[in-house]
GROMACS .gro file of C-alpha atoms in nm:
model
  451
    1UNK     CA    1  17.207  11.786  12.571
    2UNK     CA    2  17.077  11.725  12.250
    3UNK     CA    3  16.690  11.674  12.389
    4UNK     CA    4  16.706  12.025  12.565
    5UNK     CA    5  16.798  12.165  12.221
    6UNK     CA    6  16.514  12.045  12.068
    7UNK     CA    7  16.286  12.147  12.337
    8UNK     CA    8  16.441  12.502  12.345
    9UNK     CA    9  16.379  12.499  11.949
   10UNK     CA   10  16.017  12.366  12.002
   11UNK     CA   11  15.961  12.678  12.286
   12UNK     CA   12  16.119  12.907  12.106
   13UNK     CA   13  15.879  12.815  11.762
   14UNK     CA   14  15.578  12.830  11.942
   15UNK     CA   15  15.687  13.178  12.085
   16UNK     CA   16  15.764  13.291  11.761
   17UNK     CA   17  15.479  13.119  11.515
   18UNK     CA   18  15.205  13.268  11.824
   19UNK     CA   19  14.866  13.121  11.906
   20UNK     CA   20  14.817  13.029  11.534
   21UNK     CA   21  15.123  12.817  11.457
   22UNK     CA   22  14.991  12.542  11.684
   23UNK     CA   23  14.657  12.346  11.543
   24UNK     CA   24  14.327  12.469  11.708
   25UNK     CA   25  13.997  12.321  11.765
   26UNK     CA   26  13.728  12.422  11.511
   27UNK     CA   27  13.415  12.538  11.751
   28UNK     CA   28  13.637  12.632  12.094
   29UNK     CA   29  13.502  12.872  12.267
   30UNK     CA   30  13.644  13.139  12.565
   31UNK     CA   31  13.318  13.157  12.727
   32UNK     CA   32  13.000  13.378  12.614
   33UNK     CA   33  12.952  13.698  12.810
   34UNK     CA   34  12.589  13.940  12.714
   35UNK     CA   35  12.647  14.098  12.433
   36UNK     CA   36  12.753  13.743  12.281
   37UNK     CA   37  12.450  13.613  12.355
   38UNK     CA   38  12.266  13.874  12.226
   39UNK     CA   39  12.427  13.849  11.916
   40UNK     CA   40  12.333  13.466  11.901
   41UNK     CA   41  11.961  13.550  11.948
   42UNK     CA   42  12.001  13.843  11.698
   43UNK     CA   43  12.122  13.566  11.444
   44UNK     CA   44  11.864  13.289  11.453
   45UNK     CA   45  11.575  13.523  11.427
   46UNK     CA   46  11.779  13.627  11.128
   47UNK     CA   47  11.856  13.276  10.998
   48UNK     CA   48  11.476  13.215  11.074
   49UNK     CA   49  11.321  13.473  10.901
   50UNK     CA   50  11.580  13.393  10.599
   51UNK     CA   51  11.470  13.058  10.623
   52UNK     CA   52  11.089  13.082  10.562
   53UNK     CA   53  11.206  13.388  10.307
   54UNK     CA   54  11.416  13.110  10.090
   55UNK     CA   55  11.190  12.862  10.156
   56UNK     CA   56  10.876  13.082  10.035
   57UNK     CA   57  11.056  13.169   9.711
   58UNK     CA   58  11.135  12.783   9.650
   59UNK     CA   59  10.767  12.703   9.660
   60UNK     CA   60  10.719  13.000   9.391
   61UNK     CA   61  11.011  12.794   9.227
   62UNK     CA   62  10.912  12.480   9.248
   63UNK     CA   63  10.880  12.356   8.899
   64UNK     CA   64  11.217  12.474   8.819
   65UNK     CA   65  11.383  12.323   9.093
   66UNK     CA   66  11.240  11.996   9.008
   67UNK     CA   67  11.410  12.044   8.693
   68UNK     CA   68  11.720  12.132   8.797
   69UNK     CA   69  11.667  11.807   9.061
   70UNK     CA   70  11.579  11.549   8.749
   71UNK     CA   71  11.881  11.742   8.549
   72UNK     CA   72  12.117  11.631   8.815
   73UNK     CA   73  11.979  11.255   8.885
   74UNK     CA   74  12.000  11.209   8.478
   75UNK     CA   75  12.377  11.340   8.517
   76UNK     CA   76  12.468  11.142   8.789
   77UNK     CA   77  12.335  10.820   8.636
   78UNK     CA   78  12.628  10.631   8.609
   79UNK     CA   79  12.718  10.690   8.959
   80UNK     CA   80  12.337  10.589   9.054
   81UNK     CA   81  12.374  10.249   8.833
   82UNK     CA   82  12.753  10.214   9.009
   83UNK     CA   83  12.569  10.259   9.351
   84UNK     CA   84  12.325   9.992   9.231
   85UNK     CA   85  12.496   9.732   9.057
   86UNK     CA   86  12.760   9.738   9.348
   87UNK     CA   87  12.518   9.670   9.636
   88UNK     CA   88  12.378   9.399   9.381
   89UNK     CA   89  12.757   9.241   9.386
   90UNK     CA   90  12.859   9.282   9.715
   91UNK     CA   91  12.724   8.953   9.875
   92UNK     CA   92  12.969   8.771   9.613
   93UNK     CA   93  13.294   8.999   9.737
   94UNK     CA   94  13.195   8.950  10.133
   95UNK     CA   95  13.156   8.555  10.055
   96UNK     CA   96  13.505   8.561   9.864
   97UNK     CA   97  13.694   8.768  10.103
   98UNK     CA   98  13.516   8.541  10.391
   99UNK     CA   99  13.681   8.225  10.246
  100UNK     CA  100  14.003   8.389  10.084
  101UNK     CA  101  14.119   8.647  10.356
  102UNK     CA  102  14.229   8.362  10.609
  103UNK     CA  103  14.376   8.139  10.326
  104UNK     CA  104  14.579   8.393  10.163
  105UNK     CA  105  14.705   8.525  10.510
  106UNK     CA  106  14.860   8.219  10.549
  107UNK     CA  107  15.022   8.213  10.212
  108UNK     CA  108  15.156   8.575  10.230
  109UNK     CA  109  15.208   8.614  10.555
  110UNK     CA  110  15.020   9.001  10.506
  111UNK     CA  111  14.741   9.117  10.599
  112UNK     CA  112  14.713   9.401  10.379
  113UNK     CA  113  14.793   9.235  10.008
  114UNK     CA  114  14.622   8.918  10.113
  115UNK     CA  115  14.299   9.164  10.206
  116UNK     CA  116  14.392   9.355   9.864
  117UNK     CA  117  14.433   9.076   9.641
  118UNK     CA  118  14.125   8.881   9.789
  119UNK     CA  119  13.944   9.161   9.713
  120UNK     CA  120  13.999   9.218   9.344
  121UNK     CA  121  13.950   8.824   9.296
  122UNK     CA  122  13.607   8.876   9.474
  123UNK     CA  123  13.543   9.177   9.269
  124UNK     CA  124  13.665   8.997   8.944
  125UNK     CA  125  13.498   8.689   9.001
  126UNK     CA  126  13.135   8.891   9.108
  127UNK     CA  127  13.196   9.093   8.761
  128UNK     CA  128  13.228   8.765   8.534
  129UNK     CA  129  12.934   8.650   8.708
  130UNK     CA  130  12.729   8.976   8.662
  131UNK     CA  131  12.808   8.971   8.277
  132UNK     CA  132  12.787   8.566   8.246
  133UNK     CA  133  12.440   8.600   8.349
  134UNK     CA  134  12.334   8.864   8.122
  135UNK     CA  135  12.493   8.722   7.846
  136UNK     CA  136  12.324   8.385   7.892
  137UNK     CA  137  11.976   8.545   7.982
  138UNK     CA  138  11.996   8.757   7.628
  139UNK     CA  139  12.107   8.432   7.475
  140UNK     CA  140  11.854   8.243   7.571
  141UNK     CA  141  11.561   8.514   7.589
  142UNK     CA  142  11.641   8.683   7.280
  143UNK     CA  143  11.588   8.433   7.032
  144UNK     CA  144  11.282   8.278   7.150
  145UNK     CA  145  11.121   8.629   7.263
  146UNK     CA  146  11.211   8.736   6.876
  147UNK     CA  147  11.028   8.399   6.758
  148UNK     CA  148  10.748   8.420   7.065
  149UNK     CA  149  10.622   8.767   6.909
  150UNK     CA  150  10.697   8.700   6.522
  151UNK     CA  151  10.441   8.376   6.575
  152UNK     CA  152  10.185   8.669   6.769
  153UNK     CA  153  10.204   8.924   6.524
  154UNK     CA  154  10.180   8.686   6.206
  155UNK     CA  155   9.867   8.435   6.359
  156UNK     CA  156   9.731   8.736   6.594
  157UNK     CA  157   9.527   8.834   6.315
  158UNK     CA  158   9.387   8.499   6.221
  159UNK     CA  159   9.285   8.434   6.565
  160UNK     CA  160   9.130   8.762   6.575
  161UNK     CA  161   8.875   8.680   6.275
  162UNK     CA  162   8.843   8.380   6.401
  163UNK     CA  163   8.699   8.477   6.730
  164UNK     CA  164   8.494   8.736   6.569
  165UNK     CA  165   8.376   8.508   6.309
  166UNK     CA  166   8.281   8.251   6.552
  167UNK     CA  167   8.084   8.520   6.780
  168UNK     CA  168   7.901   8.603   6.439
  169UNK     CA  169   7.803   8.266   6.399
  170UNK     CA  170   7.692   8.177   6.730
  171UNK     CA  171   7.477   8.521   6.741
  172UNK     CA  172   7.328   8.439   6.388
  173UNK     CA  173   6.994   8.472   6.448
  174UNK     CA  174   6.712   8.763   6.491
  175UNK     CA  175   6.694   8.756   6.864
  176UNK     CA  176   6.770   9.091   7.035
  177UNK     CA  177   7.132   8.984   7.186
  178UNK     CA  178   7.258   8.857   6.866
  179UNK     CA  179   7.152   9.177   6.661
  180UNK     CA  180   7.292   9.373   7.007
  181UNK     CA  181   7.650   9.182   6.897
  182UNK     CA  182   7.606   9.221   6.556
  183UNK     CA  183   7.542   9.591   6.583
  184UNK     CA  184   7.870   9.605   6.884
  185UNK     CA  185   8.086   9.447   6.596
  186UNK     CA  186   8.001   9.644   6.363
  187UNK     CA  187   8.058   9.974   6.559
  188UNK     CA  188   8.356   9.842   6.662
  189UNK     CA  189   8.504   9.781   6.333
  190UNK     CA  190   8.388  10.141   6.202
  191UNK     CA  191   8.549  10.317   6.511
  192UNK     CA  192   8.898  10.100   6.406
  193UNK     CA  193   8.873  10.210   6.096
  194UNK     CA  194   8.825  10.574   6.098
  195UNK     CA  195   9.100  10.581   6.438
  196UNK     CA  196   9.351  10.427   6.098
  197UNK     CA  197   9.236  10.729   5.873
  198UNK     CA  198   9.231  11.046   6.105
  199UNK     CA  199   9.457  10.926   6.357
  200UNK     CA  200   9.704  10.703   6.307
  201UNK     CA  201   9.827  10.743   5.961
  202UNK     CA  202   9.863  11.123   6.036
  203UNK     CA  203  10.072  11.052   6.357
  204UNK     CA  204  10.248  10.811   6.167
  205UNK     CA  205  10.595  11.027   6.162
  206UNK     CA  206  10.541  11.132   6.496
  207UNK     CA  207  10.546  10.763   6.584
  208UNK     CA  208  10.874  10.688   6.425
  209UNK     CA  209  11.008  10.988   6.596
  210UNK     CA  210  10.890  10.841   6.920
  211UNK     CA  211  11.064  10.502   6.834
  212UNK     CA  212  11.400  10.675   6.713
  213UNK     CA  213  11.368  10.868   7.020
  214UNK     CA  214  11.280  10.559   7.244
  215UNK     CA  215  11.578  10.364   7.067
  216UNK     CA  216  11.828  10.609   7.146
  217UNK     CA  217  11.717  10.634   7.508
  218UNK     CA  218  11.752  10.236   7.566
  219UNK     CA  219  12.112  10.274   7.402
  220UNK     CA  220  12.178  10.599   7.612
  221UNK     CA  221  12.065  10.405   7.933
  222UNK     CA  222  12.302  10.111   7.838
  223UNK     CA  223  12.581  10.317   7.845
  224UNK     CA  224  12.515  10.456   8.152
  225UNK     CA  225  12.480  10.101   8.281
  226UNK     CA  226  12.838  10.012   8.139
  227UNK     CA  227  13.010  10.286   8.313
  228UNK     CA  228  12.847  10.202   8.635
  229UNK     CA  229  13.017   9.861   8.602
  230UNK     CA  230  13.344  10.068   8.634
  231UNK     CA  231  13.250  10.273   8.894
  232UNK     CA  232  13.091   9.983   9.096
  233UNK     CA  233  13.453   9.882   9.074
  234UNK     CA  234  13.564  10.176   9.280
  235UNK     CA  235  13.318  10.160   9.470
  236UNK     CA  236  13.354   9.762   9.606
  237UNK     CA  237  13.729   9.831   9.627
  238UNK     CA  238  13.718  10.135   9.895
  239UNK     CA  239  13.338  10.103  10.082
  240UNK     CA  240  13.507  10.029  10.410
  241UNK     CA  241  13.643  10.372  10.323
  242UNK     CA  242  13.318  10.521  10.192
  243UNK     CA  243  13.166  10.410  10.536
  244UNK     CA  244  13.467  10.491  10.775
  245UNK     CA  245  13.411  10.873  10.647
  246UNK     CA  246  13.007  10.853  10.652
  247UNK     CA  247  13.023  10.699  10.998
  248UNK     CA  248  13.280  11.024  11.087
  249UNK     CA  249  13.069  11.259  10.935
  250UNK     CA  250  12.773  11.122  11.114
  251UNK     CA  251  12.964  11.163  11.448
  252UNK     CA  252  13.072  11.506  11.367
  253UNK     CA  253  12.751  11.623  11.256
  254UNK     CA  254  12.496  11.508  11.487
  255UNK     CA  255  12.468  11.399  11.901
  256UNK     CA  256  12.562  11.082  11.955
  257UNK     CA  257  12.269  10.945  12.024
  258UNK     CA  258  12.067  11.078  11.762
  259UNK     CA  259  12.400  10.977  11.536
  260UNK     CA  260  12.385  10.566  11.667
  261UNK     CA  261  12.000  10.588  11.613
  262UNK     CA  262  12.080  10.741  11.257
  263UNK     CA  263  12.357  10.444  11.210
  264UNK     CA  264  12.122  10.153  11.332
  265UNK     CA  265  11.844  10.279  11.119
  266UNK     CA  266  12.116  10.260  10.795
  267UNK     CA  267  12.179   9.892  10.944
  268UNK     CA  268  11.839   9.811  10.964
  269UNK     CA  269  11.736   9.931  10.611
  270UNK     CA  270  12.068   9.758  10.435
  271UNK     CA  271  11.896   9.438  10.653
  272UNK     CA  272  11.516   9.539  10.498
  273UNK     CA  273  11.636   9.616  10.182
  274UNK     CA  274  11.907   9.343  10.055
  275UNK     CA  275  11.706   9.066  10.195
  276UNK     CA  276  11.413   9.201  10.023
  277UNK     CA  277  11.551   9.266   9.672
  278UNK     CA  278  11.819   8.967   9.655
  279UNK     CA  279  11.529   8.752   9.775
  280UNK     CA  280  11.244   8.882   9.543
  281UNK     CA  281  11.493   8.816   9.229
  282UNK     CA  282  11.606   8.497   9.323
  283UNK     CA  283  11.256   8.440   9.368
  284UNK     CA  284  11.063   8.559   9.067
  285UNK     CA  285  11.410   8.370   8.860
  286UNK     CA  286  11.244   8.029   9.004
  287UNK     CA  287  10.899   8.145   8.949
  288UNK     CA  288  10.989   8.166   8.563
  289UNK     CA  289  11.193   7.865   8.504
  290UNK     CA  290  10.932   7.683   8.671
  291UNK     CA  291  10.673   7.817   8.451
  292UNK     CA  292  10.892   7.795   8.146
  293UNK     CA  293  10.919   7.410   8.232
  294UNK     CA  294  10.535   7.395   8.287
  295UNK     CA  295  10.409   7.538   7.996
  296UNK     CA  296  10.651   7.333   7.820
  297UNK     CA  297  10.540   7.016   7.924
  298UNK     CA  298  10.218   7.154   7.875
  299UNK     CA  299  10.284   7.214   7.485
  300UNK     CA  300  10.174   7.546   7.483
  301UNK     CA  301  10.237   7.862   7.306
  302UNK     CA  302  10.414   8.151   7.401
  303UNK     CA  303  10.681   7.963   7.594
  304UNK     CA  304  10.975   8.176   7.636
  305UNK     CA  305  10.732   8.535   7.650
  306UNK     CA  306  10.477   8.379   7.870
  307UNK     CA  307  10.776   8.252   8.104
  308UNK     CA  308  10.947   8.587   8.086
  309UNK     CA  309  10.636   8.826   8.172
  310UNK     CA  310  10.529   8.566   8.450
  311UNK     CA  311  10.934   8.614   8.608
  312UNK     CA  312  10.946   8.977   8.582
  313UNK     CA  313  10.643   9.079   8.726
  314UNK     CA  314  10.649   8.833   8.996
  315UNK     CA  315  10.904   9.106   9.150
  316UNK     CA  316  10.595   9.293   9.219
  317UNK     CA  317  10.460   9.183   9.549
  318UNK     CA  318  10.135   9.047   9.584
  319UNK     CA  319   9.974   9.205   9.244
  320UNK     CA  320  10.314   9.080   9.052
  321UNK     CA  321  10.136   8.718   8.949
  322UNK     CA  322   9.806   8.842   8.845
  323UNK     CA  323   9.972   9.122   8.621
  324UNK     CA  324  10.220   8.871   8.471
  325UNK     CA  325   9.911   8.616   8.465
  326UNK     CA  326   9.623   8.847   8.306
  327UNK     CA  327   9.805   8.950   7.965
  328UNK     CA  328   9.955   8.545   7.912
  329UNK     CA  329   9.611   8.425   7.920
  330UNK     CA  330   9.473   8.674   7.703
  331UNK     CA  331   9.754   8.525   7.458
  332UNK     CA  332   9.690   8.179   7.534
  333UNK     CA  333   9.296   8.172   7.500
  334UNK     CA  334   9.301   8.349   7.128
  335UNK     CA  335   9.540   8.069   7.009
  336UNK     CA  336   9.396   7.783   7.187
  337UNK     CA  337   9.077   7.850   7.455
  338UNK     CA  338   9.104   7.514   7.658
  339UNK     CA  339   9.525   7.538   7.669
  340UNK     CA  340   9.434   7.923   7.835
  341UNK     CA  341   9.198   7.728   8.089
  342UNK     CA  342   9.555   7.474   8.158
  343UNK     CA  343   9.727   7.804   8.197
  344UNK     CA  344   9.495   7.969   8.446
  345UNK     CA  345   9.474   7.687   8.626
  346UNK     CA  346   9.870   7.622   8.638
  347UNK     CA  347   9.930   7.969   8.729
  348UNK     CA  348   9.714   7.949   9.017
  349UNK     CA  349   9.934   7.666   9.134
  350UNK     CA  350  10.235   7.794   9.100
  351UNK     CA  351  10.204   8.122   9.283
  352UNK     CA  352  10.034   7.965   9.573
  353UNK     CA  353  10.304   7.723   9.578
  354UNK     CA  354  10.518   8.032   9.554
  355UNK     CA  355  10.298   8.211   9.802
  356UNK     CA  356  10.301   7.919  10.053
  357UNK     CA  357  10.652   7.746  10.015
  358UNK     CA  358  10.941   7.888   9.763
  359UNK     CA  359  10.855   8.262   9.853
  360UNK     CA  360  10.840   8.217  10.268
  361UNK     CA  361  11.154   8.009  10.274
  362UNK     CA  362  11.358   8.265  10.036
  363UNK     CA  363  11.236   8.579  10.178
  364UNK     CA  364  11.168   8.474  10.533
  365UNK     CA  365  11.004   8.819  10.760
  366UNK     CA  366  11.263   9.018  10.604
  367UNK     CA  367  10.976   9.324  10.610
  368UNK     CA  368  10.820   9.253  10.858
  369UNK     CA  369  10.452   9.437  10.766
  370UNK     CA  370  10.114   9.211  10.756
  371UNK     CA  371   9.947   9.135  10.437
  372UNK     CA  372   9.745   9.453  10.483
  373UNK     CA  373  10.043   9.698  10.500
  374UNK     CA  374  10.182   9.494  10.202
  375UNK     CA  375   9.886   9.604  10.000
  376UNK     CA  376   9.883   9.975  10.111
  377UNK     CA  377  10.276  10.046  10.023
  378UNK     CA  378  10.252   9.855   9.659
  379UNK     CA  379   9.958  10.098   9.598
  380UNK     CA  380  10.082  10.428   9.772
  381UNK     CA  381  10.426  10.343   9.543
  382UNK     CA  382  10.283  10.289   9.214
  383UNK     CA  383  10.010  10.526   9.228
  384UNK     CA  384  10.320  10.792   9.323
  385UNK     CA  385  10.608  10.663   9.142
  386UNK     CA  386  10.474  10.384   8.888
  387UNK     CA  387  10.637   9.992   8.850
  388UNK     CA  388  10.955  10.127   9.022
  389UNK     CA  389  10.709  10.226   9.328
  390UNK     CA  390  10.566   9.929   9.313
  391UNK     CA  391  10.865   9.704   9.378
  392UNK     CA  392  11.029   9.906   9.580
  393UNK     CA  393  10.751  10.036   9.782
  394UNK     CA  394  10.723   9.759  10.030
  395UNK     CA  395  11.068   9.735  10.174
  396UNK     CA  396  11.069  10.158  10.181
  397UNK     CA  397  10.712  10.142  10.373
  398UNK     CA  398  10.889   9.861  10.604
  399UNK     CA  399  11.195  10.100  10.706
  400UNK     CA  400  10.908  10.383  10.789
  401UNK     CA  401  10.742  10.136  11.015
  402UNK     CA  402  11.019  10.014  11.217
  403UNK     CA  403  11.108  10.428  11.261
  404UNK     CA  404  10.764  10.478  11.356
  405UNK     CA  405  10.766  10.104  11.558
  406UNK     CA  406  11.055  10.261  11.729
  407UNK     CA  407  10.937  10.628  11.802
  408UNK     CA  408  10.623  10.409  12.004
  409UNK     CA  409  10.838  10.178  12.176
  410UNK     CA  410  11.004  10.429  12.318
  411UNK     CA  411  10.746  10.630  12.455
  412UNK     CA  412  10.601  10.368  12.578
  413UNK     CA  413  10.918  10.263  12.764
  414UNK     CA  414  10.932  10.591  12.864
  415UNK     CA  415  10.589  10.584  13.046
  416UNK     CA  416  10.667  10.195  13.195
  417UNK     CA  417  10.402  10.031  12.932
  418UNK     CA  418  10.461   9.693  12.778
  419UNK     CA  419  10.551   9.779  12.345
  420UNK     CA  420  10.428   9.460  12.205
  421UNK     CA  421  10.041   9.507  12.077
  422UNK     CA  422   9.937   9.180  12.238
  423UNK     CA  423   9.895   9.354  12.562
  424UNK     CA  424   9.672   9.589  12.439
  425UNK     CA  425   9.350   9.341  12.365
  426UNK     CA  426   8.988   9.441  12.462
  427UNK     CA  427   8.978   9.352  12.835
  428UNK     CA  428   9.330   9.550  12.901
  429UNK     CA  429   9.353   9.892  12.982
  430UNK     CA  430   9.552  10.174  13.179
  431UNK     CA  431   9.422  10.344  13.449
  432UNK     CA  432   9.481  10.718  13.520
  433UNK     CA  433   9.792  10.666  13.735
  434UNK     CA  434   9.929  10.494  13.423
  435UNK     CA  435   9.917  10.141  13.540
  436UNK     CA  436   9.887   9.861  13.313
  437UNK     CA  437   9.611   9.638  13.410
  438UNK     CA  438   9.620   9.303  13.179
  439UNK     CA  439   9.322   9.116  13.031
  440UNK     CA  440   9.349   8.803  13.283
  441UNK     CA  441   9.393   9.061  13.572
  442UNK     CA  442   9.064   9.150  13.488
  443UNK     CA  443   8.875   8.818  13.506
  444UNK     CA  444   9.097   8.681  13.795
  445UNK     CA  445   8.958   9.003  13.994
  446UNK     CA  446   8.607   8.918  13.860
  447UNK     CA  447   8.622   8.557  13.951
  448UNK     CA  448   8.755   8.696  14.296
  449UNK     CA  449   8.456   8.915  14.406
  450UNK     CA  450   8.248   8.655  14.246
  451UNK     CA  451   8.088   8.837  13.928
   0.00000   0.00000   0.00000
């Protein structure tokens, strides 16, 4: 009795509340007769010519949209460092919830507060670890950078009228190269000299502007940097959240199969990307210790600066060493010439025993582009976007060519062609029916009619 109230009630709402009282479904549709579809052309020739009117006057409006673009990036910096310094921390979470999950569902007897509580451990332990290693690398660096460039700037001098005494001396003499160098030096000097008088003395203020300006900018970035920690914090607790609703939106938004192409791409460039950068830091953190060790041993100058330039550029692909390597030696060779020649010589070791070994076995094929390609995206980045381009040009370049790897593949599915370029050597070809004839096709037909 009391279930056929409730259904009468339910009838008799529906009856009363109409069509609209019950939910509907955004984007039903009763069918499209003429004048409907008239009205649908009528709009996209509208939306169309709206289009290429908006998108005329942004051209016209370029500069200030930039602006307004580079306004919003510099607000949303913390979120951007957040974004960063999370994906940076969220091998350590996924390696503590791995190992704590199943323990602390045993414990609990929860799912949910053991996945809760493993999480903030993971997240608390990867944020001690993030500021441990800061704290030591400023600990250590600090010190012996300070004492690495108060030795430069106070014997820097000396070892520059050294060297220019010594070239004066060698080129003593009336011939016509020494009185070319004498007459170089001399030049050279004068130029320095008047640059001091009309140049930099008057600039001088601007200068310290410049450096009050710079200084405020580092201390600016850094606390941009120290709210990202918080939000990073946000961020590691809900991502399965943060992905749940991108994954929806994705579904909503686009076909399905242009929405799981969309998806695997993401995959594949979290894959590209985190094995690249993780890798190239872990990497370029060996390349320094070992050259702070070797230099060391070596009883050379510079230690800690010469270790630190030769880490941090090593992040650069391919031109990283030689950049790192080029302004040491110049260092080196003023304070000692023969220790430089140890240097060059040790660098040269080291990076091809990063080249060959430490770098292969860290990094693996996680690009997946030739040498060549390697090259072209380090200068396509810097040359667009300086040192940030030129780090993270390659593993950006190495997303494009797997989409473009992929748009080929599938064409050449598509027409019943093998994908891989091996097939595709001088003797192989494909005739104008579109059949694949291979290399050793061709000589076994040769061999065959006996040519």
């Amino acid at each position: 009795m009391e279930k056929e109230t409730q259904e009468k009630d339910l009838k008799n709402n529906k009856t009363n509340s109409g069509y609209y009282g019950n939910r509907l479904r955004i984007g039903a549709s009763r069918g499209s007769s003429w004048i409907r579809q008239q009205f649908g052309k009528g709009m996209t020739y509208f939306l169309v010519i709206a289009a290429s009117i908006v998108f005329y006057f942004a051209l016209l409006r370029a500069t200030n949209l930039t602006d307004v673009f580079w306004k919003v990036i510099d607000v949303l910096k913390p979120i951007l460092y957040g974004l960063v310094i999370a994906y940076l921390l969220n091998p350590i979470v996924k390696k503590v919830d791995h190992y704590f999950i199943p323990f602390l569902e045993k414990k609990l007897k929860n799912e949910q507060k053991a996945a809760k509580l493993s999480r903030a451990m993971g997240i608390f332990l990867a944020i001690i670890v993030f500021f441990v290693i800061i704290i030591a690398l400023f600990s250590m660096l600090i010190p012996e950078l300070y004492k690495s460039v108060r030795d430069m700037v106070i014997t820097l001098p000396g070892q520059l009228n050294d060297f220019v005494a010594d070239l004066n001396e060698l080129y003593s003499n009336d011939s016509a190269a020494g009185n070319l160098v004498k007459a170089g030096i001399s030049e050279g000097a004068q130029m320095f000299q008047t640059w001091l008088r009309t140049d930099l003395l008057p600039r001088a203020n601007d200068l310290m502007s410049s450096l009050t300006v710079g200084v405020l900018n580092i201390l600016r970035e850094l606390f941009n940097a120290l709210i990202g920690v918080i939000v990073s914090v946000y961020i590691l607790f809900s991502k399965e959240k943060f992905v749940r609703q991108t994954k929806k939106t994705v579904y909503a938004v686009l076909s399905f199969h242009n929405a799981n192409v969309l998806l695997h791409l993401t995959r594949k460039s979290n894959e590209i990307f985190g094995g690249f950068i993780i890798g190239k830091i872990i990497d370029s953190a060996i390349i320094g210790v070992l050259c702070f060790i070797g230099i060391s041993l070596l009883d050379m100058p510079y230690v800690m600066l010469v270790s630190v330039i030769v880490g941090v550029t090593n992040v650069i692909p391919f031109f990283g060493p030689y950049i790192g390597a080029i302004p040491s030696a110049l260092l080196i060779l003023l304070s000692d010439p023969v220790k430089g020649i140890y240097f060059i010589i040790f660098i040269f070791l080291l990076q091809q025993l990063d080249g060959n070994f430490i770098g292969p076995k860290i990094l693996g094929n996680s690009t997946g582009l030739s040498a060549f390609w390697v090259i072209f995206s380090i200068l396509l980045g810097g040359g667009l976007f300086g040192f940030l381009g030129m780090l993270m040009g390659v593993p950006t370049f190495a997303v494009i060519y797997y989409i473009v790897q992929m748009i080929i593949n599938s064409r050449l599915e598509k027409k019943h062609l093998p994908g891989h370029s091996d097939y595709y050597d001088e003797m192989s070809y494909v005739d104008d029916e579109g059949n694949y004839v291979h290399s050793e096709e061709n000589i076994s037909q040769k061999e065959n009619k006996g040519e």
